[in-house]
mmCIF file of C-alpha atoms in Angstrom:
data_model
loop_
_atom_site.group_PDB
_atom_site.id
_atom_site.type_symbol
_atom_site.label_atom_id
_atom_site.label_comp_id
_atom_site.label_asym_id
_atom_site.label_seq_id
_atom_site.Cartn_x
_atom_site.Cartn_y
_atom_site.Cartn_z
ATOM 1 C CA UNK A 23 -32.398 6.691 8.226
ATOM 2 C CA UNK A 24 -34.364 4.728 10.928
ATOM 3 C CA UNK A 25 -32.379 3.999 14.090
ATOM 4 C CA UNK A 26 -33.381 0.557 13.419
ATOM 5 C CA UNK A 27 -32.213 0.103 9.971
ATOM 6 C CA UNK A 28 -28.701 1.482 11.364
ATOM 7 C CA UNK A 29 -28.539 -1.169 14.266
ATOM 8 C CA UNK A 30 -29.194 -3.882 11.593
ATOM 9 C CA UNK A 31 -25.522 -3.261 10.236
ATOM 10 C CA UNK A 32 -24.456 -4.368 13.388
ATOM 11 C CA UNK A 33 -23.354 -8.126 14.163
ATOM 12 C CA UNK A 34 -21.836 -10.489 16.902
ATOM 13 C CA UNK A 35 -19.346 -12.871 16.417
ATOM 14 C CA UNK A 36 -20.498 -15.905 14.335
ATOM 15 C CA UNK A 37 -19.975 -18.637 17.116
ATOM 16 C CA UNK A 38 -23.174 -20.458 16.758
ATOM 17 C CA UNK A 39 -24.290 -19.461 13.113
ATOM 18 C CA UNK A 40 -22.573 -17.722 9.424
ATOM 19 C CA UNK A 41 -23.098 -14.107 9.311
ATOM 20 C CA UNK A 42 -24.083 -13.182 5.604
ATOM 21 C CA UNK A 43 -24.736 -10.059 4.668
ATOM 22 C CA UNK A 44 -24.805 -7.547 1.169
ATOM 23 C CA UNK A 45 -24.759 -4.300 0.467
ATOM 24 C CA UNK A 46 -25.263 -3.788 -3.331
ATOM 25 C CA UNK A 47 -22.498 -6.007 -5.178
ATOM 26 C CA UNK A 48 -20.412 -6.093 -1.760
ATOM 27 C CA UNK A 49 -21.250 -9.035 -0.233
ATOM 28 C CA UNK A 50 -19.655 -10.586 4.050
ATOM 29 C CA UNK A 51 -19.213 -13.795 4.919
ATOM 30 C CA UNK A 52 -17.778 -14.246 8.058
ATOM 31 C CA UNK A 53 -17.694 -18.098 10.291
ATOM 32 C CA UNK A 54 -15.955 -20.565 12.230
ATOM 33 C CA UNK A 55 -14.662 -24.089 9.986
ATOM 34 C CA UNK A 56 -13.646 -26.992 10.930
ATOM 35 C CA UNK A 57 -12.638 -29.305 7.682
ATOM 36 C CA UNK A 58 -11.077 -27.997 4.665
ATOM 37 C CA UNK A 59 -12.881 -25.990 2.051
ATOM 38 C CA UNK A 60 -12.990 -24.017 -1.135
ATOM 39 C CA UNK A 61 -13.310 -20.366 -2.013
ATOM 40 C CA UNK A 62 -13.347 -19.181 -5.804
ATOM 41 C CA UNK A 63 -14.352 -15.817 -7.465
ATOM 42 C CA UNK A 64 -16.756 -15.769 -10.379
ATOM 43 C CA UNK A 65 -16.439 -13.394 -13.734
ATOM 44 C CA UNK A 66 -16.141 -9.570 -12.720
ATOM 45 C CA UNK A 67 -15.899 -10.931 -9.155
ATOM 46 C CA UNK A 68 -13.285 -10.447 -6.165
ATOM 47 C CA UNK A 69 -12.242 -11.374 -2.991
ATOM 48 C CA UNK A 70 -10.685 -9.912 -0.179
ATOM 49 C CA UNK A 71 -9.985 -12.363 3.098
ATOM 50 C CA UNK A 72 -8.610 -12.625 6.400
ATOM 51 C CA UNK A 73 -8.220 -15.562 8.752
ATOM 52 C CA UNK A 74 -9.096 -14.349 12.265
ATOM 53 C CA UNK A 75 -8.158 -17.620 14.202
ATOM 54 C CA UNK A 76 -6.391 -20.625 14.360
ATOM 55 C CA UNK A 77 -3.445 -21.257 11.660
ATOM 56 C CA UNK A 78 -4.136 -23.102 8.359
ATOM 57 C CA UNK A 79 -2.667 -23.391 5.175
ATOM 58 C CA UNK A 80 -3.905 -22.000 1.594
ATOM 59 C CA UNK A 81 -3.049 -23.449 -2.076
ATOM 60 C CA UNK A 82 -3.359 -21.415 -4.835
ATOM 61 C CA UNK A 83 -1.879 -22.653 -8.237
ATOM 62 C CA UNK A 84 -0.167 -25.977 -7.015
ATOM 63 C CA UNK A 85 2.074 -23.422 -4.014
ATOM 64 C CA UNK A 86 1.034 -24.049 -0.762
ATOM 65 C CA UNK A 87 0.996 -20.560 1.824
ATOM 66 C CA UNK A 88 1.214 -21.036 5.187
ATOM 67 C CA UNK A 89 -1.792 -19.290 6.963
ATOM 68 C CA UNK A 90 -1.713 -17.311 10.932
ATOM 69 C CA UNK A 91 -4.604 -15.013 12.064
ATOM 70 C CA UNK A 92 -4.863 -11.832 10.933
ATOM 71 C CA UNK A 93 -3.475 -12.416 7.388
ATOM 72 C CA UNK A 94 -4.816 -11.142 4.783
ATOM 73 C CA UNK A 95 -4.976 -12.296 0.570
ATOM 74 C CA UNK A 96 -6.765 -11.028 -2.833
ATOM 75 C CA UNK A 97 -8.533 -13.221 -5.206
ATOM 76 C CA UNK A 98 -8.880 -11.804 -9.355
ATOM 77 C CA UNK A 99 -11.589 -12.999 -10.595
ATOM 78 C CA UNK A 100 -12.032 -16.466 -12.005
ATOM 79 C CA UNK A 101 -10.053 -17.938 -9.673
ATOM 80 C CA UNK A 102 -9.785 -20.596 -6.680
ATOM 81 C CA UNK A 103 -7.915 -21.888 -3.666
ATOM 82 C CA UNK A 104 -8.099 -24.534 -1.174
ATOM 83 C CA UNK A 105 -8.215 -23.450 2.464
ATOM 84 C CA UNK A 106 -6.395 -26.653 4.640
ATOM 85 C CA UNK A 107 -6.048 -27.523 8.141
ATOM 86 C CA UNK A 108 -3.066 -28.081 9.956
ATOM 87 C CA UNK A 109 -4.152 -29.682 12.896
ATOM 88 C CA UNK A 110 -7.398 -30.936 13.598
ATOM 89 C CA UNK A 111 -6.897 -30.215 17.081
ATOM 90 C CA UNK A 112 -7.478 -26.588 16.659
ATOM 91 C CA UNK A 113 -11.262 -26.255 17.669
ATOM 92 C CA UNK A 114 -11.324 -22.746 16.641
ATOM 93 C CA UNK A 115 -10.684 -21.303 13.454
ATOM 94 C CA UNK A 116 -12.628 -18.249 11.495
ATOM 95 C CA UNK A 117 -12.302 -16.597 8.466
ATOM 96 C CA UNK A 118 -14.003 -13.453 6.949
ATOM 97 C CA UNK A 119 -14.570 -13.336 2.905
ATOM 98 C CA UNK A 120 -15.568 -10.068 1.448
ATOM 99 C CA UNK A 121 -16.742 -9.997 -2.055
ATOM 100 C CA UNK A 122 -17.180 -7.616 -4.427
ATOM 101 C CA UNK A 123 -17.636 -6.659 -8.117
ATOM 102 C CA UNK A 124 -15.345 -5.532 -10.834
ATOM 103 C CA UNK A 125 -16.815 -2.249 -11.990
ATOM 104 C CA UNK A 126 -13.877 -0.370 -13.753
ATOM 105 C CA UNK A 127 -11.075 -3.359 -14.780
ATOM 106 C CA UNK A 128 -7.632 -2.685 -12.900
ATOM 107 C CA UNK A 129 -4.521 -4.772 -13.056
ATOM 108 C CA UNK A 130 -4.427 -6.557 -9.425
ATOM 109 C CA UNK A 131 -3.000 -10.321 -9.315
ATOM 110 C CA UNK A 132 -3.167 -12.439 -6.372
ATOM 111 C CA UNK A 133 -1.451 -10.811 -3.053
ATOM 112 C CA UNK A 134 -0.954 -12.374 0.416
ATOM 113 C CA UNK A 135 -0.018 -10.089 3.036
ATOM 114 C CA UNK A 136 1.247 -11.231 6.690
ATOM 115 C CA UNK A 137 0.294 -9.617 9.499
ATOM 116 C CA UNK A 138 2.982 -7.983 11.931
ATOM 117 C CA UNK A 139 2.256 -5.174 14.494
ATOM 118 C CA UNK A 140 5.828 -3.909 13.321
ATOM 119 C CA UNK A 141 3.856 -2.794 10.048
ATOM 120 C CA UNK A 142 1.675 -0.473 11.450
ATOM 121 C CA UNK A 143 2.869 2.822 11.080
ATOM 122 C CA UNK A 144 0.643 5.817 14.155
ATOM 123 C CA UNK A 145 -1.468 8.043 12.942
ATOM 124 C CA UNK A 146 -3.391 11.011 14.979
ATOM 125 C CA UNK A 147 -2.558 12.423 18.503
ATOM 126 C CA UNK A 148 -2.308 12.132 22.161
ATOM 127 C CA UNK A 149 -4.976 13.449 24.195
ATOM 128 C CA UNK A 150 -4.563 16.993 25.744
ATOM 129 C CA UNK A 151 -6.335 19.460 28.266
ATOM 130 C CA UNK A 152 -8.507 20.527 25.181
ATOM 131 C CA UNK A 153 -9.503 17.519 22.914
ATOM 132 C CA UNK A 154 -9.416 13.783 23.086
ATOM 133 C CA UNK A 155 -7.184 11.295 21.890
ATOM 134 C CA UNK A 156 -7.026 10.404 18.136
ATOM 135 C CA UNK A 157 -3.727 8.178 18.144
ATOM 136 C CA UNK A 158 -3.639 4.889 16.919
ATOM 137 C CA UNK A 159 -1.487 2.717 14.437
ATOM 138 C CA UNK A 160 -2.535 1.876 10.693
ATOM 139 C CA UNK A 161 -1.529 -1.016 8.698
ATOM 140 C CA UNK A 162 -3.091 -0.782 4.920
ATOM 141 C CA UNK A 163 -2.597 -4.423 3.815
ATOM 142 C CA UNK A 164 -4.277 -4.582 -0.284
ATOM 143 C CA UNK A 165 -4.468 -1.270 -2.078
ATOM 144 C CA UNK A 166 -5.241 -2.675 -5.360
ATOM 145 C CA UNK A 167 -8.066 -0.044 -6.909
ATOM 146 C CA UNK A 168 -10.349 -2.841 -5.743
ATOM 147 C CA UNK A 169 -10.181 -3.193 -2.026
ATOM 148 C CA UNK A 170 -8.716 -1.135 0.459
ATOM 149 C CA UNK A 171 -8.308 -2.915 3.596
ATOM 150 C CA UNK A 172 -6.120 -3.289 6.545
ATOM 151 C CA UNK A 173 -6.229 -3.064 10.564
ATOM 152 C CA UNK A 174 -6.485 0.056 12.775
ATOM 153 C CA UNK A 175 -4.585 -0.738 16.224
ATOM 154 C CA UNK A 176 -5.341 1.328 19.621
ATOM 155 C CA UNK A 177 -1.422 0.857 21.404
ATOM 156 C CA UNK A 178 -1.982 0.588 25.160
ATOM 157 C CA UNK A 179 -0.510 3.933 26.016
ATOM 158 C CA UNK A 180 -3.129 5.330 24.118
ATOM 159 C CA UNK A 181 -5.956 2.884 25.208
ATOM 160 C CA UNK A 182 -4.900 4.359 29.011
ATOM 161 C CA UNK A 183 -6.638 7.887 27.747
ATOM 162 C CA UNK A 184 -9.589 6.684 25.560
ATOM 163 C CA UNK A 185 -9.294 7.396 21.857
ATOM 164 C CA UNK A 186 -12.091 8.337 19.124
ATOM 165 C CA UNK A 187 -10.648 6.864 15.398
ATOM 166 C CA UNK A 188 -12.553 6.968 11.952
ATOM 167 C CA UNK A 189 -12.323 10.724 12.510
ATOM 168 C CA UNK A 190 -11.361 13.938 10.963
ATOM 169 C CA UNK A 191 -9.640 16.793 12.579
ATOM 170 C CA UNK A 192 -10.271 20.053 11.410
ATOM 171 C CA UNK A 193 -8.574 22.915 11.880
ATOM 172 C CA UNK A 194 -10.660 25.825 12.850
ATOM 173 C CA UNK A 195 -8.093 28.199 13.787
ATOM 174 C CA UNK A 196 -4.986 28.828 14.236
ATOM 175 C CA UNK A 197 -5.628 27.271 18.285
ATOM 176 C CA UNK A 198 -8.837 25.510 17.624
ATOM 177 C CA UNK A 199 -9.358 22.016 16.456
ATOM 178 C CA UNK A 200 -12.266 20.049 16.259
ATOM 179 C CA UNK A 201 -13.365 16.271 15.722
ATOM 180 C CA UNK A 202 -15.794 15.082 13.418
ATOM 181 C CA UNK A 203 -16.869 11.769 11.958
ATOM 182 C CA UNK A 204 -16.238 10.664 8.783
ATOM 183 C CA UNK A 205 -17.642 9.037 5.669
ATOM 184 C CA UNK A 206 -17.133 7.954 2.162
ATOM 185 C CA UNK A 207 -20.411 8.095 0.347
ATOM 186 C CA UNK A 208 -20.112 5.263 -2.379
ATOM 187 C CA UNK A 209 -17.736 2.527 -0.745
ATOM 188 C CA UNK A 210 -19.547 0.576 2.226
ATOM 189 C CA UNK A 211 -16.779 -0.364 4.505
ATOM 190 C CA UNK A 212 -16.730 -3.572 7.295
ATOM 191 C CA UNK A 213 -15.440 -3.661 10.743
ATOM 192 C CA UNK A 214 -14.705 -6.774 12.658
ATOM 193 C CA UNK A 215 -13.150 -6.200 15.942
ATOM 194 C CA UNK A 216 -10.544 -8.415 17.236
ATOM 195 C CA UNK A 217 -9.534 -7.446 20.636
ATOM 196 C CA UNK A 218 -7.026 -9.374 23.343
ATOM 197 C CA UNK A 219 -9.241 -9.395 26.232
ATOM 198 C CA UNK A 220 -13.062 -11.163 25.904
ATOM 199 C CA UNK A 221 -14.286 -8.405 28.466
ATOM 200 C CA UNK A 222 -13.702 -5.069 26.889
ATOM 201 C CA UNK A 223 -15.788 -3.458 24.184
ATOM 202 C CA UNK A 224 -15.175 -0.774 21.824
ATOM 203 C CA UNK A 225 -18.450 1.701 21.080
ATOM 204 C CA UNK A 226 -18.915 1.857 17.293
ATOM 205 C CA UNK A 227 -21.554 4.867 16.820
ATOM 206 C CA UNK A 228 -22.858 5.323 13.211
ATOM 207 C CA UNK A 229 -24.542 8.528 12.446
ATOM 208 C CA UNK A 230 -26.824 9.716 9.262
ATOM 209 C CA UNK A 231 -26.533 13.304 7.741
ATOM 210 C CA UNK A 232 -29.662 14.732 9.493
ATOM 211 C CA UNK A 233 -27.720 13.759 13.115
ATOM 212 C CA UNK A 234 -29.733 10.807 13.690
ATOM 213 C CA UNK A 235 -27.426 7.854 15.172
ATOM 214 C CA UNK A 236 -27.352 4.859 16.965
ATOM 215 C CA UNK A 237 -24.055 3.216 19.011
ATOM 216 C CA UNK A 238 -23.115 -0.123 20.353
ATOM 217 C CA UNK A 239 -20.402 -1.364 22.210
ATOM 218 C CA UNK A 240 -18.556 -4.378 20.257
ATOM 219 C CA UNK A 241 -16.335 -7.096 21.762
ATOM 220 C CA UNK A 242 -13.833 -9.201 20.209
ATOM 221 C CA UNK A 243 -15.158 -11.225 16.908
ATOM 222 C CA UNK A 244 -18.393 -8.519 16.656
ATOM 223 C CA UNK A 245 -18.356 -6.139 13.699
ATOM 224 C CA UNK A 246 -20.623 -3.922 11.343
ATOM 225 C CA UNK A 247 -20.944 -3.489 7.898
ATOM 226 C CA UNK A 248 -22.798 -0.061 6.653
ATOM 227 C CA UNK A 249 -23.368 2.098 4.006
ATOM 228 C CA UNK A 250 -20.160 4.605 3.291
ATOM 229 C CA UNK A 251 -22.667 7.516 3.741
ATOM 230 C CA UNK A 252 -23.281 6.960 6.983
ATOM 231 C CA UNK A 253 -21.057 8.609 9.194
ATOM 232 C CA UNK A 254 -19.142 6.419 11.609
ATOM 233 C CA UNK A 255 -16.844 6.727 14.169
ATOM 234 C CA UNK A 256 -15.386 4.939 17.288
ATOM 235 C CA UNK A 257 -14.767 5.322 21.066
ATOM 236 C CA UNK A 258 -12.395 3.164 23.044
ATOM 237 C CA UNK A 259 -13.073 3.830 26.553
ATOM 238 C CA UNK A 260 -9.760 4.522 29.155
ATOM 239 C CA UNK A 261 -8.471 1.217 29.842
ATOM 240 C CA UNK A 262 -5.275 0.092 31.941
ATOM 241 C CA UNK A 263 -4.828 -3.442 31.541
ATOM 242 C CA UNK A 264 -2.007 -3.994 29.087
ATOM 243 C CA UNK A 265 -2.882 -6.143 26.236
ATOM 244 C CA UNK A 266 -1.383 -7.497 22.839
ATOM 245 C CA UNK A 267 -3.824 -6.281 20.270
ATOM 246 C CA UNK A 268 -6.920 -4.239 20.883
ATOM 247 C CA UNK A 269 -7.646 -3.716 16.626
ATOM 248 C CA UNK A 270 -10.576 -3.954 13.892
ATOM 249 C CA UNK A 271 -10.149 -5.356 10.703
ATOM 250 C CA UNK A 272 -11.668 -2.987 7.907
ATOM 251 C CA UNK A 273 -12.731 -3.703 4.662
ATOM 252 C CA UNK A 274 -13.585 -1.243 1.660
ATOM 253 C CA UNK A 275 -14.146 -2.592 -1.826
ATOM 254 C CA UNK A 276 -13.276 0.681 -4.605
ATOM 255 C CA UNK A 277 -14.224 -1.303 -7.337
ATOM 256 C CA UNK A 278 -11.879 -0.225 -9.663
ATOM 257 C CA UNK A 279 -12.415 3.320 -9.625
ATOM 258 C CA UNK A 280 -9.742 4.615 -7.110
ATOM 259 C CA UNK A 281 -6.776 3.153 -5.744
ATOM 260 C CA UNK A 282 -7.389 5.094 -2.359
ATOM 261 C CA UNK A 283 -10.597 7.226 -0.524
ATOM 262 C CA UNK A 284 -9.611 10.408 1.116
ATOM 263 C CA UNK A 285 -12.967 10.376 3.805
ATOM 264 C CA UNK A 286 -14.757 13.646 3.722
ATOM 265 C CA UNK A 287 -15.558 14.931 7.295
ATOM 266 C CA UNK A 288 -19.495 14.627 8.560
ATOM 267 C CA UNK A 289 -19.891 18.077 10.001
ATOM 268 C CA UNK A 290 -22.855 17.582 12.592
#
């Protein structure tokens, strides 16, 4: 793939215009909103969305849902809520909807998750003499066999080494382990980075099978949304300053044919 094409996935935060994007029957949207509005799904259609900033309130079926940033709800299809404002003295609130279209039928109702750092169960390791950091804490949020989605978290004792995540370690021997990217051929997947200090980027690097890539360095609200074949993986440079959250939000749409994706590892 042209290194050109593969910077195209990336985008910036969508402070002065809506980012829409689609990759076949997956489609982003992803802005700022300032009165109340609708969202409803369409036959054979879903949604997964997250509300990035500012607190709100949803109502779904005559119940009203309290709404805080970074929680997360499924739409079936054929159905609709009401996104409200509490305050209209919040200048800043923004959402992300991710679409996408029922391929296999699966059971999934409508599912509201709320976001707590006390979810997020670590993953990886702590950087040695020998290989790099892979720690970081995982919270899967809707698992449905039409979305997987959740938010990958870099704690601040591992952000003081630098960490690589959307990785697989392979064991070459019995003393030898290596790092590769990852991907997941059929499932595109999103990233929208939402990180606790406006000054510090994470570099997302996105690489095709022939070893061609491309990398950028993403600040809070910026994001990408590629192809699952592409191989993709990120670098969180060392970084002292202790901080609440330094995250991305990650969307995957199965589409009814799995209820989880096991990556396979982009030897390069």
């Amino acid at each position: 793939m042209k290194k050109s094409e593969m910077l195209n996935f990336f985008f910036e935060d969508p402070k002065s215009k809506t980012i829409t994007r689609q990759i076949d029957n997956n489609k982003l949207q992803y802005f700022y909103f300032k009165e109340d509005f609708n969202i409803f799904t369409e036959d054979n259609e879903i949604l997964n969305c997250c509300v990035l900033k500012g607190d709100c309130e949803l109502k779904f079926q005559n119940e009203i849902f309290k709404l805080h940033p970074f929680d997360i709800f499924f739409l079936p299809p054929n159905r609709e809520v009401n996104i409200r404002l509490t305050s209209k003295k919040e200048h800043k609130h923004k959402i992300c909807l991710y679409y996408s279209r029922v391929e296999d039928p699966v059971t999934a109702e409508f599912e509201l998750q709320r976001f707590s750092l006390d979810k997020f169960v670590p993953r990886g390791e702590f950087g040695s003499e020998r290989r790099m950091a892979t720690y970081r804490t995982v919270w899967t949020t809707i698992q449905n066999g039409y979305f997987m989605s959740g938010f990958t978290n870099i704690p601040t004792k591992a952000l003081k080494q630098g960490v690589v995540t959307s990785v697989n370690i392979e064991t070459e021997s019995a003393d030898d382990k290596e790092i590769f990217p990852h991907i997941h051929p059929e499932f595109p997947e999103v990233y929208i980075f939402c990180i606790d200090d406006e000054k510090y980027a994470i570099t997302q690097y996105l690489i095709d099978e022939q070893g061609n890539s491309v990398c950028q360095d993403i600040t809070d609200g910026g994001g990408v949304f590629f192809p699952g074949n592409l191989g993709h993986m990120n670098f969180a440079k060392p970084f002292g300053k202790k901080i609440k959250y330094c995250m991305y939000l990650w969307y995957i749409s199965t589409l009814g044919r799995v209820k989880k994706i096991f990556p396979k590892t982009l030897r390069i």
